[in-house]
Short mmCIF file of C-alpha atoms in Angstrom, two decimals:
data_model
loop_
_atom_site.label_atom_id
_atom_site.label_comp_id
_atom_site.label_asym_id
_atom_site.label_seq_id
_atom_site.Cartn_x
_atom_site.Cartn_y
_atom_site.Cartn_z
CA UNK A 1 140.29 129.82 -47.18
CA UNK A 2 142.07 129.09 -43.93
CA UNK A 3 139.06 127.12 -42.74
CA UNK A 4 139.38 124.86 -45.77
CA UNK A 5 143.10 124.35 -45.11
CA UNK A 6 142.46 123.46 -41.47
CA UNK A 7 139.68 121.07 -42.50
CA UNK A 8 141.95 119.23 -44.96
CA UNK A 9 144.78 118.94 -42.41
CA UNK A 10 142.42 117.62 -39.72
CA UNK A 11 140.80 115.09 -42.03
CA UNK A 12 144.22 113.87 -43.18
CA UNK A 13 145.31 113.46 -39.57
CA UNK A 14 142.13 111.51 -38.79
CA UNK A 15 142.65 109.16 -41.74
CA UNK A 16 146.27 108.56 -40.72
CA UNK A 17 145.22 107.82 -37.15
CA UNK A 18 142.44 105.40 -38.04
CA UNK A 19 143.82 103.99 -41.31
CA UNK A 20 140.62 102.71 -42.85
CA UNK A 21 138.44 104.08 -45.62
CA UNK A 22 135.01 102.68 -44.78
CA UNK A 23 132.04 105.04 -45.11
CA UNK A 24 131.21 105.13 -41.40
CA UNK A 25 134.77 106.05 -40.50
CA UNK A 26 134.94 108.75 -43.19
CA UNK A 27 131.64 110.24 -41.96
CA UNK A 28 132.84 110.32 -38.36
CA UNK A 29 136.09 111.97 -39.45
CA UNK A 30 134.32 114.59 -41.57
CA UNK A 31 131.97 115.44 -38.70
CA UNK A 32 134.78 115.74 -36.19
CA UNK A 33 136.88 117.87 -38.55
CA UNK A 34 133.90 120.12 -39.36
CA UNK A 35 133.06 120.73 -35.71
CA UNK A 36 136.70 121.49 -34.86
CA UNK A 37 136.98 123.82 -37.86
CA UNK A 38 133.81 125.69 -36.87
CA UNK A 39 135.02 126.28 -33.33
CA UNK A 40 138.74 126.82 -33.80
CA UNK A 41 139.12 127.86 -37.46
CA UNK A 42 139.55 131.53 -36.64
CA UNK A 43 142.55 130.81 -34.40
CA UNK A 44 144.40 129.01 -37.17
CA UNK A 45 147.58 130.39 -38.76
CA UNK A 46 146.82 133.62 -40.57
CA UNK A 47 149.22 133.63 -43.54
CA UNK A 48 147.87 130.60 -45.35
CA UNK A 49 149.96 131.33 -48.46
CA UNK A 50 153.08 130.38 -46.53
CA UNK A 51 152.12 126.73 -46.98
CA UNK A 52 152.75 127.00 -50.72
CA UNK A 53 156.34 128.27 -50.63
CA UNK A 54 158.74 125.34 -51.17
CA UNK A 55 161.81 127.01 -49.62
CA UNK A 56 160.11 126.91 -46.23
CA UNK A 57 159.95 123.11 -46.36
CA UNK A 58 163.68 122.89 -47.19
CA UNK A 59 164.54 125.03 -44.19
CA UNK A 60 162.17 122.92 -42.11
CA UNK A 61 164.30 119.84 -42.91
CA UNK A 62 167.51 121.66 -41.90
CA UNK A 63 165.77 122.87 -38.74
CA UNK A 64 164.57 119.37 -37.87
CA UNK A 65 168.10 117.94 -38.05
CA UNK A 66 169.50 120.70 -35.81
CA UNK A 67 166.53 120.42 -33.49
CA UNK A 68 166.89 116.65 -33.00
CA UNK A 69 170.60 117.10 -32.28
CA UNK A 70 169.89 119.81 -29.70
CA UNK A 71 167.15 117.65 -28.22
CA UNK A 72 169.58 114.76 -27.71
CA UNK A 73 172.13 117.13 -26.15
CA UNK A 74 169.41 118.44 -23.84
CA UNK A 75 168.69 114.97 -22.57
CA UNK A 76 172.30 114.09 -21.84
CA UNK A 77 172.70 117.48 -20.17
CA UNK A 78 169.74 116.98 -17.84
CA UNK A 79 170.64 113.35 -17.19
CA UNK A 80 174.18 114.44 -16.20
CA UNK A 81 172.89 117.07 -13.81
CA UNK A 82 170.45 114.61 -12.28
CA UNK A 83 172.93 111.79 -11.71
CA UNK A 84 175.88 113.94 -10.57
CA UNK A 85 176.15 113.59 -6.77
CA UNK A 86 176.49 117.35 -6.20
CA UNK A 87 173.81 118.33 -8.75
CA UNK A 88 175.47 121.25 -10.57
CA UNK A 89 172.47 123.55 -10.93
CA UNK A 90 172.24 127.33 -10.79
CA UNK A 91 168.64 128.04 -11.75
CA UNK A 92 166.99 131.34 -12.54
CA UNK A 93 164.36 133.02 -14.70
CA UNK A 94 165.68 135.45 -17.30
CA UNK A 95 164.11 137.44 -20.10
CA UNK A 96 165.02 137.35 -23.78
CA UNK A 97 163.86 139.67 -26.53
CA UNK A 98 162.50 137.99 -29.65
CA UNK A 99 162.84 139.20 -33.20
CA UNK A 100 159.89 137.30 -34.70
CA UNK A 101 156.61 138.77 -35.90
CA UNK A 102 153.95 136.09 -36.33
CA UNK A 103 152.38 134.40 -33.32
CA UNK A 104 152.87 130.91 -34.69
CA UNK A 105 156.62 131.49 -35.11
CA UNK A 106 156.85 132.71 -31.52
CA UNK A 107 155.04 129.62 -30.26
CA UNK A 108 157.34 127.33 -32.24
CA UNK A 109 160.42 129.11 -30.84
CA UNK A 110 159.07 128.83 -27.29
CA UNK A 111 158.41 125.12 -27.82
CA UNK A 112 161.89 124.58 -29.27
CA UNK A 113 163.44 126.39 -26.31
CA UNK A 114 161.60 124.10 -23.93
CA UNK A 115 163.21 121.10 -25.61
CA UNK A 116 166.80 122.46 -25.69
CA UNK A 117 169.50 122.05 -23.03
CA UNK A 118 168.48 123.38 -19.65
CA UNK A 119 165.88 125.93 -20.72
CA UNK A 120 162.11 126.01 -20.22
CA UNK A 121 159.92 128.83 -21.50
CA UNK A 122 157.77 130.30 -18.75
CA UNK A 123 155.79 133.13 -20.31
CA UNK A 124 155.55 135.12 -23.52
CA UNK A 125 154.42 138.75 -23.29
CA UNK A 126 154.59 140.75 -26.50
CA UNK A 127 158.17 140.43 -27.72
CA UNK A 128 159.66 139.26 -24.45
CA UNK A 129 160.09 135.62 -23.59
CA UNK A 130 160.74 134.61 -19.98
CA UNK A 131 162.91 131.51 -19.74
CA UNK A 132 163.74 129.30 -16.77
CA UNK A 133 167.38 128.30 -17.10
CA UNK A 134 168.73 125.41 -15.04
CA UNK A 135 172.32 126.67 -15.15
CA UNK A 136 172.67 130.43 -15.64
CA UNK A 137 176.06 130.72 -17.31
CA UNK A 138 176.41 134.48 -17.48
CA UNK A 139 175.00 137.43 -15.59
CA UNK A 140 175.18 139.71 -18.61
CA UNK A 141 171.67 140.24 -20.05
CA UNK A 142 173.14 141.02 -23.48
CA UNK A 143 174.54 137.53 -23.79
CA UNK A 144 171.42 135.59 -22.81
CA UNK A 145 169.93 135.56 -26.28
CA UNK A 146 173.22 134.30 -27.72
CA UNK A 147 172.97 131.16 -25.59
CA UNK A 148 169.26 130.63 -25.82
CA UNK A 149 167.54 131.86 -28.96
CA UNK A 150 170.26 132.35 -31.57
CA UNK A 151 170.45 128.65 -32.43
CA UNK A 152 166.87 128.48 -33.68
CA UNK A 153 165.71 131.99 -34.31
CA UNK A 154 167.19 132.38 -37.79
CA UNK A 155 165.71 129.10 -39.01
CA UNK A 156 162.30 129.71 -37.50
CA UNK A 157 162.30 133.15 -39.08
CA UNK A 158 162.79 131.55 -42.50
CA UNK A 159 160.25 128.79 -41.93
CA UNK A 160 157.28 130.27 -40.11
CA UNK A 161 157.60 134.05 -40.11
CA UNK B 1 168.46 93.89 -37.75
CA UNK B 2 165.07 95.46 -37.08
CA UNK B 3 164.74 93.41 -33.94
CA UNK B 4 168.09 94.75 -32.66
CA UNK B 5 167.15 98.38 -33.44
CA UNK B 6 163.81 97.82 -31.69
CA UNK B 7 165.50 96.57 -28.56
CA UNK B 8 168.18 99.30 -28.54
CA UNK B 9 165.65 102.13 -28.94
CA UNK B 10 163.35 100.59 -26.35
CA UNK B 11 166.23 100.36 -23.85
CA UNK B 12 167.30 103.97 -24.50
CA UNK B 13 163.72 105.09 -24.00
CA UNK B 14 163.29 103.28 -20.71
CA UNK B 15 166.67 104.50 -19.40
CA UNK B 16 165.84 108.13 -20.19
CA UNK B 17 162.44 107.80 -18.58
CA UNK B 18 164.27 106.49 -15.51
CA UNK B 19 166.59 109.55 -15.51
CA UNK B 20 163.55 111.76 -15.77
CA UNK B 21 162.00 110.11 -12.73
CA UNK B 22 165.23 110.34 -10.71
CA UNK B 23 165.35 114.04 -11.61
CA UNK B 24 161.77 114.44 -10.47
CA UNK B 25 162.79 113.10 -7.06
CA UNK B 26 166.19 114.76 -6.63
CA UNK B 27 165.88 118.28 -8.00
CA UNK B 28 164.95 121.00 -5.49
CA UNK B 29 161.89 122.90 -6.76
CA UNK B 30 158.95 122.75 -9.16
CA UNK B 31 160.73 124.60 -11.96
CA UNK B 32 163.80 122.36 -12.01
CA UNK B 33 161.70 119.25 -11.68
CA UNK B 34 159.67 120.23 -14.71
CA UNK B 35 162.90 120.53 -16.68
CA UNK B 36 163.68 116.89 -16.01
CA UNK B 37 160.08 115.84 -16.50
CA UNK B 38 159.70 117.46 -19.92
CA UNK B 39 163.05 116.78 -21.52
CA UNK B 40 163.98 113.29 -20.39
CA UNK B 41 160.50 111.86 -20.30
CA UNK B 42 159.54 113.27 -23.70
CA UNK B 43 162.64 111.96 -25.44
CA UNK B 44 162.35 108.63 -23.64
CA UNK B 45 158.76 108.19 -24.73
CA UNK B 46 159.53 109.33 -28.29
CA UNK B 47 162.29 106.74 -28.42
CA UNK B 48 159.91 104.00 -27.27
CA UNK B 49 157.35 105.07 -29.90
CA UNK B 50 160.04 105.12 -32.58
CA UNK B 51 161.13 101.63 -31.63
CA UNK B 52 157.62 100.36 -32.43
CA UNK B 53 158.18 101.25 -36.10
CA UNK B 54 161.02 98.71 -36.26
CA UNK B 55 158.92 96.08 -34.53
CA UNK B 56 155.69 96.44 -36.49
CA UNK B 57 156.83 98.16 -39.72
CA UNK B 58 154.52 100.60 -41.49
CA UNK B 59 151.35 98.91 -40.36
CA UNK B 60 148.45 100.43 -38.44
CA UNK B 61 150.26 100.29 -35.10
CA UNK B 62 153.50 101.63 -36.51
CA UNK B 63 151.96 104.69 -38.17
CA UNK B 64 149.94 105.49 -35.05
CA UNK B 65 153.11 105.34 -32.97
CA UNK B 66 154.90 107.63 -35.43
CA UNK B 67 152.03 110.15 -35.31
CA UNK B 68 152.23 110.08 -31.53
CA UNK B 69 155.69 111.70 -31.61
CA UNK B 70 154.68 115.19 -32.87
CA UNK B 71 151.50 115.10 -30.80
CA UNK B 72 153.51 114.25 -27.68
CA UNK B 73 156.03 116.98 -28.50
CA UNK B 74 153.36 119.70 -28.64
CA UNK B 75 151.45 118.34 -25.66
CA UNK B 76 154.56 118.09 -23.44
CA UNK B 77 155.93 121.55 -24.23
CA UNK B 78 152.59 123.32 -23.87
CA UNK B 79 151.79 121.43 -20.67
CA UNK B 80 155.20 122.34 -19.21
CA UNK B 81 154.62 125.99 -20.05
CA UNK B 82 151.15 125.94 -18.49
CA UNK B 83 152.37 124.19 -15.33
CA UNK B 84 155.40 126.41 -14.80
CA UNK B 85 153.45 129.64 -15.45
CA UNK B 86 150.56 128.45 -13.31
CA UNK B 87 152.75 127.57 -10.36
CA UNK B 88 154.59 130.91 -10.60
CA UNK B 89 151.37 132.88 -10.51
CA UNK B 90 150.06 130.66 -7.73
CA UNK B 91 153.07 131.78 -5.67
CA UNK B 92 155.33 128.73 -5.55
CA UNK B 93 158.77 129.98 -4.49
CA UNK B 94 161.94 129.18 -6.40
CA UNK B 95 164.56 127.06 -4.58
CA UNK B 96 167.39 128.48 -2.45
CA UNK B 97 170.00 127.94 -5.17
CA UNK B 98 168.27 130.30 -7.59
CA UNK B 99 170.45 133.19 -8.72
CA UNK B 100 168.14 135.48 -10.68
CA UNK B 101 164.44 136.07 -11.27
CA UNK B 102 163.54 138.65 -13.89
CA UNK B 103 159.96 137.47 -14.14
CA UNK B 104 159.24 138.92 -10.68
CA UNK B 105 159.66 142.48 -12.03
CA UNK B 106 157.03 141.86 -14.65
CA UNK B 107 154.63 140.35 -12.14
CA UNK B 108 155.01 143.37 -9.87
CA UNK B 109 154.42 145.82 -12.72
CA UNK B 110 151.30 144.07 -13.94
CA UNK B 111 149.83 143.80 -10.43
CA UNK B 112 150.36 147.54 -9.91
CA UNK B 113 148.70 148.37 -13.20
CA UNK B 114 145.64 146.24 -12.63
CA UNK B 115 145.09 146.07 -8.89
CA UNK B 116 141.73 144.34 -9.19
CA UNK B 117 141.57 142.05 -12.16
CA UNK B 118 138.53 140.08 -11.12
#
């Protein structure tokens, strides 16, 4: 079942990338998608039923808007630190505890954290995410997650978990 | 109108790529440099790709450029993670301004547990 889903997604991506429907192109796409599915199908998302729940797509739209806004803020933040003559940085690696269950949700949260202001995910071990922070604002470990994960975690929980 | 949007987005993209490169030169260590490299350069390049939609419309080139944005997003974040984790395990030190390093505790624990991994 999940192999079929991966195959359809891959073939769709191929058709969008090449944008022509001639037989040769279709055959090449089907071969490429089949080979990829055979090798990597078992690593694909486990809960395939999640694709069919419409509420997840609504939350995805909300998440995208917030994510793009945070992404823009991140860029102005880094640009400001880079151009400022004194370079106001106070870097450090801290750990945050995650509340998500599925692997895919964790990966999406780690990716989102990399794109948000001043944070870069370093490693993910079990439930604990190590984050490099360009300006450590507080030395209280309880407050880290408030600054870093709380913005996205609730949305990602509704979308992917 | 489309031509103006194309030029504005292209300019924003190039300017952010420039900030990313300045960051790459000015910031003190690998970890901070990667911050500039991933954030500014990814958004700059996404902006350039988005500008192509306004130049070419929904033709072959435009749709390819639009598809490039999510691909670039995943590639950049995963590559940044791999680089930063790799350089930490390789032993690259953090800069003098660093205030805290909680990852070091984990590294010590895991090296005590498995003294000979290979």
